[in-house]
Amino acid sequence: MQNEYGSGAFGDFAPIGADGRPILDYPFSWSWGPRMEGQAYTNWLGQPDTYSAHGNPYEQFYQNGYSASNSVAFEGQSEKGSFRMSITDENRRGIIEDNTLSKQTINIRGKSNLTEKFSIDGKMTYLTSKVKNRPGLAEDGANTALQLSLMPRDIRLSDVENNTVDANGQEIKWNLDNTFNNPYWSQNNVKNIDEKDRFQGIVSANWDVAHNFTITAKSGMDYIVYDYTNYAARGSQYQSNGLGNYGHDSGKSRVWNSDVLATYNTNISDVRMTLSLGSSYRDEYSSYVNISGNDAKVDNLYRISNYKNSYSSEGISEKGVYSFYGLGQFSYRGFLYFDATLRNDNSSALPKENNSYWYHSENMSLLFSKLFGIESNTFNKGKLRGSFAVVGNDTSPYRTQAVYNVDQTVTLPYTVGSIPSSLPSFDLRPETSESWEVGTELGFFDNRLQLDFTYYETKTKDQIMAVPISGGSGYSSKVVNAGVISSKGYEFQLNSVPIVTDNFEWNLGFNFTKSNSIVESLNEGLESITLNSLNAVSVEARPGEEFGSIYGYDFLRDNFGRKLITDDGVAQKGERIKLGSITPDWYGGITTRLKYKNFSVSALISIQEGGEFYSYGRAYRMFFGTDARSLEGRETGVIVDGINENTGFVNETPTMAMLNQYSNIFTNEIATDQILDASNVKFKELILTYYFPTSLVKNSFIQSGSISAIGRNLFFFHNAAGDIDPEAGYSSDPTGAALEHSSLPSTRSYGLNLKINF
Amino acid sequence: MKNIKNKMRPILVIMVVMALSFSCQDHLDDLRENPNAVTSIDDAALFTKAVRSLFQGTTDESVSRFGGQYGHYFMAGSTARLPDQYGDGFDSQYNSMFSGMYGGVIRHIEEVLDITSTGDTKNEVRHSIAYVIAVLGYAKLTDAFGEIPFTEGGKGKTEGIISPKYDSQDLIYKEMITSLSASIAILKTADPAMGYPNSDPIFNNDLNKWVRFANSVRMRLAMRLSVADNALSRQVVTQCLTEPLMETNDHNAFMIETEGNGNAWFTMRTGFPSIKMSTLLIDQLQSTDDPRLSVFVSKDGNGAYSGMTNGLDDTAFGNSNFSTKSDMGIALSSKESKLYIMTASEVWLLRAEAALAYANDPAQANTLFRKGIETSLNQWEIVASEVTAFMSSPAASLTGSNDELQIGTQMWLALVPNYFEGWSHIRRTGYPVIADRTAPNLSQGVTNGVLPTRFLYSSFELSSNKDNVLGAISRQGANKIDTPVWWDKN
């Protein structure tokens, strides 16, 4: 954030409107006004004021969050069975006012040996949670981080807080753009509540038919009921044109999994083997009812009857999968191990002809240090392992059938039907993924130095996805077996204990991962699959390229890569090219732990080298002029690096800094300057722990205990992207991390953890 | 006995396993059916969807942000005004307009055309009616973008084409005219029972009106070729004049939106982005004492009519007191205001232009011109005395000195509130004259101040359908907003 220039444009204040307030329409609601020198001016409310900066609005707006979690557990055991129960209560408060989470969990587990050969086991978890006021994100007008990051630098946050609604009940803002809210207005008037109850239960019966033959039957359920309501009060243009709105979604989902497994153990000379045969059925069911409305009749009532327009929708989804499988485990003299599995699934989500698919896997490991008898104190463990696996997968239900929806209408005398925007696939095949890996584990000096290395290759074929397609087809996406993606990489891990004495121990570990995915081919003649997009930037899969290439408009350049500049000194929009990739060159981490008597300190540092992301948030702050980088050339103009398109000489014509940003970012949508390097070194975690000495607790009912101070996400040792956290993605999937848009500030957290075992 | 039992055992096991797996398969078949939708439907329900989408398209972003401002009818507030500055940084809007037009009208009407052309559901009357709607959908697309997927367009489901090839606008116009001629021939003698009784949002299945409408659309398309293919234009116009055309306001193709918040101009006038009528429109209506002024334009807070000058740059806009200017008229922008696709007044004025250009008959042109104006005034329910007064004013008769300008200007007014058509009309005829922007307080955008002539192909289209769209660009010219479409030779 810069603190030198306030609201206005072209170095001037906004014109004053008939109501005595400045007319803060674009571009005058940006921070491209005169230099702030404490001069007298009319502020955004139309009051005389002095023109100066007022600090960091983030610090003033956001509060410290906290979280507290308490749990107790009881346990009992006898020959006849065992019983355990635990209860956890968790409460959190976010950095935004009224953003809270409350969650309670109860766990019960019991086991009973009915006879010597027959036992039953039951487990139940009940979880209830209530989250209030999840914050709005990205382009959402109620995203407070976006509003604050773009607020002209001369505006006092307290003025914004004290002026949210006018006499007519309309929202007051510093900006006429109706796609933004006053952050305090949205904090006070845009609300949501998310309630969820979850029940997980599983019962199993175990029958020892003979001493080496058992049959186990299990049946388990995961049942979730949710209820989500959200509303916005009347009075803000962004929220349903000032009419206010309300939504209430409720639904349930149930996953029921039952299986039977017969297991046989035997030894044939030096070979121990376990053979199993089994079968299972999995049923996934969910349903929802959503209602929404707009145009509130009276204020402060958030129930559907209070809305002049109301809409509703409902749906049911169900899928079934039958599986049959066999497993075999063999070991020879404790140094050679071999496991194999074979499995067949039959899913209702795939078309009848293709609904059956197979899995298999083979794993072998050899403890060669034992085989060759070379184990010693210096070299105590040597293991080689290799595996091969084929995994099949289905998809979500109802993607193989063409259907028509019947539209909800209230006033029309005729029926309106519609066709879903996503095309089904009638000949969908199951996904398959083939992979193999080899690795080694080595231990030295009684495992004080351990090395683990793995190399792997994976080939995923026929991945099922709804691929966005040309609008010219009439549809927005089609479900397809997308193509072939191959990945390879290696992982390396080193753990060591350089020093250990009676009272002192030092642990040090490193890990390193390098992975690379290539799109080998795409089916159905697709030239590209857009995985995610924001503004004119997209993350794509194109044949022959890395999975997750970032595409966007570049500057117009000559054959030597120099920008071509107009006579006015302005850069121009060029081709749409690959500007980066989401894949880092490598990433890794360092962990260390020092323990002295009852004290320990542990730390975790993460490192990422390479990979890029696009920051639309940065782009916004640049052309709104709030970013410190936008200060360049404010008084003198900016001379853009490049050559004049007409003369061929180096450009010497200055252009106004504001127009330069506006033209590149907003008008021409050139993304090159907002593609940021994601390389960083982050201090992820620091934990200080004190273990209560046994002498202290010996005579009490406490068995052991500890107290820890924890700090997470502490700081960056190095961050190539400067003020933006590369992990603050736009959406949660891997491709979303490549797109950032005015995310909430990343939080550093500190905590205390007291653990007592009775 | 024991022996038999032993032999039977494996057979029994196999039978049980087989029975189990068959019943599994049946169960999976049951689950495969989507319980939330139907697998077949009367095409009437999809026809109503396509028709409604066509009308809704007269108030969407292609009009409120682009067509209406390019047509110099009004100026929108907030970010919606940016296209008025002749910029082109609207990638996400170009994409949503392109996919929106295909996903609304085209997706559903292509399905109707498919259903009504084969099997038990074959019905040439419905097919012919549906084709008129398809033509209107494709005409707007090609007028906006130039080359578009047409022969392969909207056939993702019916023919499995997901990367459709682009066609030249020349071919698209010729095909549309040929197919409309076929529709007209069928509908003239068709049995209404075979049409869309109770499912026709426009004419309530009055096939006589459908014939007039189809022929009038053909007339509009023919006149659009007046410069690009004059010979074909003349030939088709001659043909149109031998068939019934829309003549009275009873023949108008309009719809009233009763669902949700009604006519979208209502929300845009009362809320976001706020629409203020243009200086050009207000000056035109005021200078001729046109009684449509009070219909098209609301008075401002001071009881006067004050317009916005299109194209103001940011500084000038900041100083313009936008919020105090005249809104769109209530008759155009109340919840119940009619949405129009085509009116009789437009057809009279097309005929006036044709009489002048093709029949070289100024007297006939004047009669038709006056008919067009009168029909428009009556469409807006102007009181009889004001109609008489205006019809006797100089503006309501051709003077013989600047007839094209007069016809073109009246056409621009008659097209209200079909603003997108107004922009197309200006591109073809050059009337009313939209001067190149040279004044220092006007933004020249990326076109050097010249009126934009098309929308851009979006970056998503350039990624997802690359070869086909690059082919279109190589034939048509650079993907810029000032590259003219084929019929735009003016």
CSV table of N, CA, C and O in Angstrom, one decimal, chain A residues 10 15 25-27 177-178 237 241 281 309 315-316 320 322 348 350 352 355 398 401 403-404 407 409-411 414-415 417-419 421 469-475 527 540 542 576 666-667 669, chain B residues 24-25 27-29 31-38 45 48-49 78 81-82 89 91 102 107-108 111 154 156-157 198 201 258-259 261 267 271-272 314-315 317-319 459-461 463 466-467:
chain,number,residue,atom,x,y,z
A,10,PHE,N,-6.0,11.5,-12.6
A,10,PHE,CA,-5.2,12.4,-13.4
A,10,PHE,C,-4.5,13.4,-12.5
A,10,PHE,O,-4.3,14.6,-12.9
A,15,PRO,N,-14.7,15.8,-9.3
A,15,PRO,CA,-15.6,17.0,-9.3
A,15,PRO,C,-16.7,16.8,-8.2
A,15,PRO,O,-17.0,15.7,-7.8
A,25,ASP,N,-17.2,8.4,-9.2
A,25,ASP,CA,-17.4,7.3,-10.2
A,25,ASP,C,-16.0,7.1,-10.7
A,25,ASP,O,-15.1,7.9,-10.5
A,26,TYR,N,-15.8,6.0,-11.5
A,26,TYR,CA,-14.5,5.8,-12.1
A,26,TYR,C,-14.1,6.9,-13.0
A,26,TYR,O,-15.0,7.4,-13.7
A,27,PRO,N,-12.9,7.3,-13.1
A,27,PRO,CA,-11.7,6.8,-12.3
A,27,PRO,C,-11.5,7.6,-11.0
A,27,PRO,O,-10.5,7.3,-10.4
A,177,ASP,N,-19.6,2.5,-8.0
A,177,ASP,CA,-19.7,1.2,-8.7
A,177,ASP,C,-20.5,0.2,-7.8
A,177,ASP,O,-20.2,-0.1,-6.7
A,178,ASN,N,-21.6,-0.1,-8.4
A,178,ASN,CA,-22.6,-1.0,-7.7
A,178,ASN,C,-22.2,-2.4,-7.5
A,178,ASN,O,-22.9,-3.2,-6.9
A,237,GLN,N,-27.3,-1.6,-3.7
A,237,GLN,CA,-27.5,-2.0,-5.1
A,237,GLN,C,-26.9,-3.3,-5.5
A,237,GLN,O,-27.4,-4.0,-6.3
A,241,ASN,N,-30.1,-5.5,-6.6
A,241,ASN,CA,-30.5,-4.2,-6.9
A,241,ASN,C,-31.2,-3.5,-5.8
A,241,ASN,O,-32.2,-2.8,-6.0
A,281,TYR,N,-20.7,-53.7,-1.2
A,281,TYR,CA,-21.7,-52.8,-1.9
A,281,TYR,C,-21.6,-51.5,-1.3
A,281,TYR,O,-21.7,-51.3,0.0
A,309,ASN,N,-40.5,-12.3,-4.8
A,309,ASN,CA,-40.2,-13.3,-5.8
A,309,ASN,C,-39.5,-14.4,-5.1
A,309,ASN,O,-38.6,-14.2,-4.3
A,315,GLY,N,-33.4,-31.8,-5.8
A,315,GLY,CA,-32.8,-32.9,-6.6
A,315,GLY,C,-32.4,-34.1,-5.7
A,315,GLY,O,-32.3,-34.0,-4.5
A,316,ILE,N,-32.3,-35.2,-6.4
A,316,ILE,CA,-31.9,-36.4,-5.7
A,316,ILE,C,-30.8,-37.1,-6.5
A,316,ILE,O,-30.8,-37.0,-7.8
A,320,GLY,N,-24.7,-46.6,-7.0
A,320,GLY,CA,-24.3,-47.9,-6.4
A,320,GLY,C,-23.1,-48.5,-7.0
A,320,GLY,O,-23.0,-48.4,-8.2
A,322,TYR,N,-20.9,-52.2,-6.8
A,322,TYR,CA,-20.7,-53.6,-6.3
A,322,TYR,C,-19.2,-53.9,-6.5
A,322,TYR,O,-18.7,-53.6,-7.6
A,348,SER,N,-23.0,-47.9,-11.2
A,348,SER,CA,-24.2,-47.4,-11.9
A,348,SER,C,-24.0,-46.1,-12.6
A,348,SER,O,-24.8,-45.6,-13.3
A,350,LEU,N,-21.6,-45.5,-14.7
A,350,LEU,CA,-21.1,-45.7,-16.0
A,350,LEU,C,-22.2,-46.4,-16.9
A,350,LEU,O,-23.0,-47.0,-16.4
A,352,LYS,N,-24.0,-49.1,-19.2
A,352,LYS,CA,-24.1,-50.5,-18.9
A,352,LYS,C,-23.0,-51.3,-19.5
A,352,LYS,O,-22.4,-52.2,-18.9
A,355,ASN,N,-19.6,-50.7,-17.5
A,355,ASN,CA,-19.7,-50.4,-16.0
A,355,ASN,C,-18.9,-51.3,-15.1
A,355,ASN,O,-18.9,-51.1,-13.9
A,398,TYR,N,-25.4,-39.9,-13.3
A,398,TYR,CA,-26.3,-39.2,-14.3
A,398,TYR,C,-25.5,-38.4,-15.3
A,398,TYR,O,-25.9,-37.4,-15.8
A,401,GLN,N,-26.7,-39.8,-19.6
A,401,GLN,CA,-28.0,-39.8,-20.2
A,401,GLN,C,-28.4,-38.4,-20.5
A,401,GLN,O,-28.2,-37.5,-19.8
A,403,VAL,N,-31.1,-35.5,-20.9
A,403,VAL,CA,-32.4,-35.3,-20.3
A,403,VAL,C,-32.9,-33.8,-20.5
A,403,VAL,O,-32.2,-33.0,-21.1
A,404,TYR,N,-34.1,-33.6,-20.2
A,404,TYR,CA,-34.7,-32.3,-20.3
A,404,TYR,C,-35.2,-31.9,-18.9
A,404,TYR,O,-35.8,-32.7,-18.2
A,407,ASP,N,-38.7,-26.1,-16.4
A,407,ASP,CA,-38.4,-24.9,-15.7
A,407,ASP,C,-39.5,-24.5,-14.7
A,407,ASP,O,-40.7,-24.7,-15.0
A,409,THR,N,-41.9,-22.0,-13.4
A,409,THR,CA,-42.5,-20.7,-13.9
A,409,THR,C,-43.8,-20.6,-13.0
A,409,THR,O,-44.4,-21.5,-12.6
A,410,VAL,N,-44.1,-19.3,-12.8
A,410,VAL,CA,-45.3,-19.0,-12.0
A,410,VAL,C,-46.4,-18.5,-12.7
A,410,VAL,O,-47.6,-18.9,-12.5
A,411,THR,N,-46.2,-17.6,-13.7
A,411,THR,CA,-47.2,-16.9,-14.4
A,411,THR,C,-47.6,-17.4,-15.7
A,411,THR,O,-48.6,-17.0,-16.3
A,414,TYR,N,-48.1,-21.6,-20.5
A,414,TYR,CA,-47.5,-22.7,-21.2
A,414,TYR,C,-46.3,-23.3,-20.4
A,414,TYR,O,-45.8,-22.7,-19.5
A,415,THR,N,-45.9,-24.5,-20.8
A,415,THR,CA,-44.8,-25.2,-20.2
A,415,THR,C,-43.4,-24.7,-20.8
A,415,THR,O,-43.4,-24.6,-22.0
A,417,GLY,N,-39.5,-25.9,-21.0
A,417,GLY,CA,-38.5,-26.9,-20.7
A,417,GLY,C,-37.1,-26.4,-21.1
A,417,GLY,O,-37.0,-25.5,-21.8
A,418,SER,N,-36.1,-27.1,-20.6
A,418,SER,CA,-34.8,-26.6,-21.0
A,418,SER,C,-33.8,-27.8,-21.0
A,418,SER,O,-34.1,-28.8,-20.4
A,419,ILE,N,-32.7,-27.6,-21.7
A,419,ILE,CA,-31.7,-28.7,-21.8
A,419,ILE,C,-30.5,-28.3,-21.0
A,419,ILE,O,-30.1,-27.1,-21.1
A,421,SER,N,-26.9,-27.5,-19.6
A,421,SER,CA,-25.8,-26.9,-20.4
A,421,SER,C,-24.6,-27.8,-20.6
A,421,SER,O,-23.7,-27.6,-21.4
A,469,ILE,N,-16.4,-26.4,-23.3
A,469,ILE,CA,-16.3,-26.5,-24.8
A,469,ILE,C,-16.8,-25.2,-25.4
A,469,ILE,O,-17.4,-24.3,-24.8
A,470,SER,N,-16.5,-25.0,-26.7
A,470,SER,CA,-16.8,-23.8,-27.4
A,470,SER,C,-18.3,-23.5,-27.3
A,470,SER,O,-19.2,-24.4,-27.5
A,471,GLY,N,-18.7,-22.3,-27.0
A,471,GLY,CA,-20.1,-21.9,-26.9
A,471,GLY,C,-20.8,-22.1,-28.2
A,471,GLY,O,-22.0,-22.3,-28.2
A,472,GLY,N,-20.1,-22.2,-29.3
A,472,GLY,CA,-20.7,-22.4,-30.6
A,472,GLY,C,-21.4,-23.7,-30.7
A,472,GLY,O,-22.2,-23.9,-31.6
A,473,SER,N,-21.1,-24.6,-29.8
A,473,SER,CA,-21.7,-26.0,-29.9
A,473,SER,C,-23.1,-25.9,-29.3
A,473,SER,O,-23.9,-26.8,-29.4
A,474,GLY,N,-23.4,-24.8,-28.6
A,474,GLY,CA,-24.7,-24.6,-27.9
A,474,GLY,C,-24.7,-25.0,-26.5
A,474,GLY,O,-25.6,-24.8,-25.7
A,475,TYR,N,-23.5,-25.6,-26.1
A,475,TYR,CA,-23.4,-26.1,-24.7
A,475,TYR,C,-22.1,-25.5,-24.1
A,475,TYR,O,-21.2,-25.1,-24.8
A,527,GLU,N,-8.5,-29.3,-28.5
A,527,GLU,CA,-7.2,-28.6,-28.6
A,527,GLU,C,-6.7,-28.2,-27.2
A,527,GLU,O,-5.5,-27.9,-27.1
A,540,GLU,N,-4.6,-24.2,-18.3
A,540,GLU,CA,-5.1,-25.1,-19.4
A,540,GLU,C,-4.2,-26.4,-19.4
A,540,GLU,O,-3.1,-26.4,-19.0
A,542,ARG,N,-3.0,-28.6,-22.5
A,542,ARG,CA,-2.8,-28.7,-23.9
A,542,ARG,C,-1.9,-29.8,-24.2
A,542,ARG,O,-0.9,-30.0,-23.6
A,576,ARG,N,-2.0,-14.2,-27.3
A,576,ARG,CA,-2.3,-14.9,-26.1
A,576,ARG,C,-1.3,-16.1,-26.0
A,576,ARG,O,-1.3,-17.0,-26.9
A,666,PHE,N,-6.6,-3.0,-17.5
A,666,PHE,CA,-8.1,-3.1,-17.6
A,666,PHE,C,-8.5,-3.1,-19.1
A,666,PHE,O,-9.2,-4.0,-19.5
A,667,THR,N,-8.0,-2.2,-19.9
A,667,THR,CA,-8.5,-2.1,-21.3
A,667,THR,C,-7.9,-3.3,-22.1
A,667,THR,O,-8.7,-3.9,-22.8
A,669,GLU,N,-6.2,-6.0,-20.9
A,669,GLU,CA,-6.2,-7.3,-20.2
A,669,GLU,C,-4.9,-8.0,-20.3
A,669,GLU,O,-4.8,-9.3,-20.5
B,24,CYS,N,-27.8,-57.6,-9.2
B,24,CYS,CA,-27.0,-56.5,-9.1
B,24,CYS,C,-27.1,-55.6,-10.3
B,24,CYS,O,-27.3,-54.4,-10.2
B,25,GLN,N,-27.0,-56.2,-11.5
B,25,GLN,CA,-27.0,-55.5,-12.7
B,25,GLN,C,-28.4,-54.7,-12.9
B,25,GLN,O,-28.4,-53.6,-13.3
B,27,HIS,N,-30.3,-53.7,-10.5
B,27,HIS,CA,-30.3,-52.7,-9.5
B,27,HIS,C,-29.5,-51.5,-10.0
B,27,HIS,O,-29.9,-50.3,-9.9
B,28,LEU,N,-28.3,-51.8,-10.6
B,28,LEU,CA,-27.5,-50.7,-11.2
B,28,LEU,C,-28.3,-50.0,-12.3
B,28,LEU,O,-28.2,-48.8,-12.5
B,29,ASP,N,-29.0,-50.7,-13.2
B,29,ASP,CA,-29.8,-50.1,-14.2
B,29,ASP,C,-30.9,-49.2,-13.7
B,29,ASP,O,-31.1,-48.1,-14.2
B,31,LEU,N,-30.7,-47.5,-10.9
B,31,LEU,CA,-30.0,-46.3,-10.3
B,31,LEU,C,-29.5,-45.4,-11.4
B,31,LEU,O,-29.3,-44.2,-11.2
B,32,ARG,N,-29.3,-46.0,-12.6
B,32,ARG,CA,-28.7,-45.2,-13.7
B,32,ARG,C,-29.7,-44.1,-14.2
B,32,ARG,O,-29.3,-43.1,-14.8
B,33,GLU,N,-31.0,-44.3,-14.0
B,33,GLU,CA,-32.0,-43.3,-14.5
B,33,GLU,C,-32.0,-42.0,-13.6
B,33,GLU,O,-32.1,-42.1,-12.4
B,34,ASN,N,-31.9,-40.9,-14.3
B,34,ASN,CA,-31.9,-39.6,-13.5
B,34,ASN,C,-33.3,-39.3,-13.1
B,34,ASN,O,-34.2,-39.1,-13.9
B,35,PRO,N,-33.5,-39.2,-11.7
B,35,PRO,CA,-34.9,-39.0,-11.2
B,35,PRO,C,-35.3,-37.5,-11.3
B,35,PRO,O,-36.4,-37.2,-10.9
B,36,ASN,N,-34.4,-36.6,-11.7
B,36,ASN,CA,-34.7,-35.2,-11.6
B,36,ASN,C,-35.1,-34.6,-12.9
B,36,ASN,O,-35.4,-33.4,-12.9
B,37,ALA,N,-35.2,-35.3,-13.9
B,37,ALA,CA,-35.5,-34.8,-15.2
B,37,ALA,C,-36.2,-35.9,-16.1
B,37,ALA,O,-36.3,-37.0,-15.7
B,38,VAL,N,-36.6,-35.5,-17.3
B,38,VAL,CA,-37.3,-36.4,-18.1
B,38,VAL,C,-36.4,-36.7,-19.4
B,38,VAL,O,-35.6,-35.9,-19.7
B,45,ALA,N,-42.3,-27.2,-25.3
B,45,ALA,CA,-41.7,-26.7,-24.1
B,45,ALA,C,-40.4,-26.1,-24.4
B,45,ALA,O,-39.9,-25.1,-23.8
B,48,THR,N,-40.9,-22.8,-26.5
B,48,THR,CA,-41.2,-21.6,-25.7
B,48,THR,C,-39.9,-21.1,-25.0
B,48,THR,O,-39.8,-19.9,-24.8
B,49,LYS,N,-39.1,-22.0,-24.6
B,49,LYS,CA,-37.8,-21.6,-24.0
B,49,LYS,C,-37.0,-20.8,-25.0
B,49,LYS,O,-36.4,-19.7,-24.6
B,78,SER,N,-21.7,3.5,-14.3
B,78,SER,CA,-20.7,2.6,-13.6
B,78,SER,C,-19.9,1.9,-14.7
B,78,SER,O,-19.6,2.4,-15.7
B,81,ARG,N,-20.7,1.5,-18.6
B,81,ARG,CA,-20.5,2.6,-19.7
B,81,ARG,C,-19.2,2.3,-20.4
B,81,ARG,O,-19.0,2.9,-21.5
B,82,LEU,N,-18.3,1.5,-20.0
B,82,LEU,CA,-17.0,1.4,-20.6
B,82,LEU,C,-17.0,1.1,-22.1
B,82,LEU,O,-16.2,1.7,-22.8
B,89,GLY,N,-11.6,-4.2,-23.9
B,89,GLY,CA,-11.1,-5.1,-22.8
B,89,GLY,C,-12.2,-5.8,-22.1
B,89,GLY,O,-12.4,-5.6,-20.9
B,91,ASP,N,-13.2,-9.2,-22.3
B,91,ASP,CA,-13.1,-10.6,-22.6
B,91,ASP,C,-14.2,-11.5,-22.0
B,91,ASP,O,-14.8,-12.3,-22.7
B,102,TYR,N,-25.8,-18.6,-27.9
B,102,TYR,CA,-25.9,-20.0,-28.3
B,102,TYR,C,-26.7,-20.9,-27.3
B,102,TYR,O,-27.5,-21.7,-27.7
B,107,ARG,N,-29.4,-23.4,-28.6
B,107,ARG,CA,-29.4,-24.7,-28.0
B,107,ARG,C,-30.8,-25.3,-28.1
B,107,ARG,O,-31.0,-26.5,-28.5
B,108,HIS,N,-31.8,-24.5,-27.7
B,108,HIS,CA,-33.2,-25.1,-27.6
B,108,HIS,C,-33.9,-25.2,-29.0
B,108,HIS,O,-34.6,-26.1,-29.3
B,111,GLU,N,-32.6,-28.1,-31.0
B,111,GLU,CA,-33.3,-29.4,-30.5
B,111,GLU,C,-34.7,-29.5,-31.1
B,111,GLU,O,-35.1,-30.6,-31.5
B,154,GLY,N,-24.5,-24.9,-32.7
B,154,GLY,CA,-25.5,-25.4,-31.8
B,154,GLY,C,-25.8,-26.9,-31.9
B,154,GLY,O,-26.9,-27.4,-31.5
B,156,GLY,N,-24.0,-29.5,-30.7
B,156,GLY,CA,-23.3,-30.3,-29.7
B,156,GLY,C,-24.0,-31.6,-29.4
B,156,GLY,O,-23.4,-32.6,-29.2
B,157,LYS,N,-25.3,-31.5,-29.2
B,157,LYS,CA,-26.1,-32.6,-28.9
B,157,LYS,C,-26.6,-33.4,-30.1
B,157,LYS,O,-26.5,-34.6,-30.2
B,198,ASN,N,-51.6,-23.0,-27.8
B,198,ASN,CA,-51.4,-22.9,-26.3
B,198,ASN,C,-49.9,-22.8,-25.9
B,198,ASN,O,-49.6,-22.8,-24.7
B,201,PRO,N,-45.7,-18.0,-27.4
B,201,PRO,CA,-45.6,-16.8,-26.6
B,201,PRO,C,-45.8,-15.5,-27.5
B,201,PRO,O,-46.1,-14.5,-26.9
B,258,THR,N,-43.6,-11.7,-17.6
B,258,THR,CA,-44.3,-11.7,-16.3
B,258,THR,C,-43.6,-12.4,-15.2
B,258,THR,O,-44.0,-12.3,-14.0
B,259,GLU,N,-42.5,-13.1,-15.5
B,259,GLU,CA,-41.8,-13.8,-14.5
B,259,GLU,C,-40.8,-12.9,-13.8
B,259,GLU,O,-40.4,-11.9,-14.3
B,261,ASN,N,-38.7,-10.3,-12.0
B,261,ASN,CA,-38.8,-8.8,-11.8
B,261,ASN,C,-39.3,-8.1,-13.1
B,261,ASN,O,-39.2,-6.9,-13.3
B,267,THR,N,-35.3,-2.9,-13.9
B,267,THR,CA,-34.3,-3.0,-12.9
B,267,THR,C,-33.0,-2.2,-13.2
B,267,THR,O,-32.4,-1.6,-12.3
B,271,GLY,N,-32.1,0.6,-10.7
B,271,GLY,CA,-31.0,0.1,-10.0
B,271,GLY,C,-29.7,0.2,-10.8
B,271,GLY,O,-29.4,1.2,-11.4
B,272,PHE,N,-29.0,-0.9,-10.8
B,272,PHE,CA,-27.8,-1.0,-11.6
B,272,PHE,C,-28.0,-1.4,-13.0
B,272,PHE,O,-28.8,-2.2,-13.3
B,314,ASP,N,-13.1,9.9,-19.2
B,314,ASP,CA,-13.3,9.8,-17.8
B,314,ASP,C,-13.5,11.1,-17.1
B,314,ASP,O,-14.3,11.3,-16.2
B,315,THR,N,-12.6,12.1,-17.4
B,315,THR,CA,-12.7,13.4,-16.8
B,315,THR,C,-14.0,14.1,-17.1
B,315,THR,O,-14.7,14.5,-16.2
B,317,PHE,N,-16.7,12.7,-18.1
B,317,PHE,CA,-17.8,11.9,-17.5
B,317,PHE,C,-18.0,12.3,-16.0
B,317,PHE,O,-19.1,12.5,-15.5
B,318,GLY,N,-16.8,12.4,-15.4
B,318,GLY,CA,-16.8,12.8,-13.9
B,318,GLY,C,-17.5,14.1,-13.7
B,318,GLY,O,-18.1,14.3,-12.7
B,319,ASN,N,-17.3,15.0,-14.7
B,319,ASN,CA,-17.9,16.3,-14.6
B,319,ASN,C,-19.3,16.4,-15.1
B,319,ASN,O,-19.9,17.5,-15.2
B,459,SER,N,-11.1,-15.0,-25.6
B,459,SER,CA,-9.9,-15.8,-25.4
B,459,SER,C,-10.3,-17.2,-25.1
B,459,SER,O,-9.5,-18.1,-25.5
B,460,PHE,N,-11.4,-17.5,-24.5
B,460,PHE,CA,-11.8,-18.9,-24.3
B,460,PHE,C,-12.1,-19.6,-25.6
B,460,PHE,O,-11.7,-20.7,-25.8
B,461,GLU,N,-12.8,-18.9,-26.5
B,461,GLU,CA,-13.0,-19.4,-27.9
B,461,GLU,C,-11.7,-19.7,-28.6
B,461,GLU,O,-11.5,-20.7,-29.3
B,463,SER,N,-9.0,-20.5,-27.3
B,463,SER,CA,-8.3,-21.7,-26.7
B,463,SER,C,-9.1,-22.9,-27.1
B,463,SER,O,-8.5,-23.9,-27.5
B,466,LYS,N,-9.7,-23.3,-31.4
B,466,LYS,CA,-8.7,-22.5,-31.9
B,466,LYS,C,-8.6,-22.5,-33.5
B,466,LYS,O,-8.7,-21.4,-34.1
B,467,ASP,N,-8.5,-23.7,-34.0
B,467,ASP,CA,-8.3,-23.7,-35.5
B,467,ASP,C,-9.4,-23.1,-36.2
B,467,ASP,O,-9.3,-22.4,-37.2
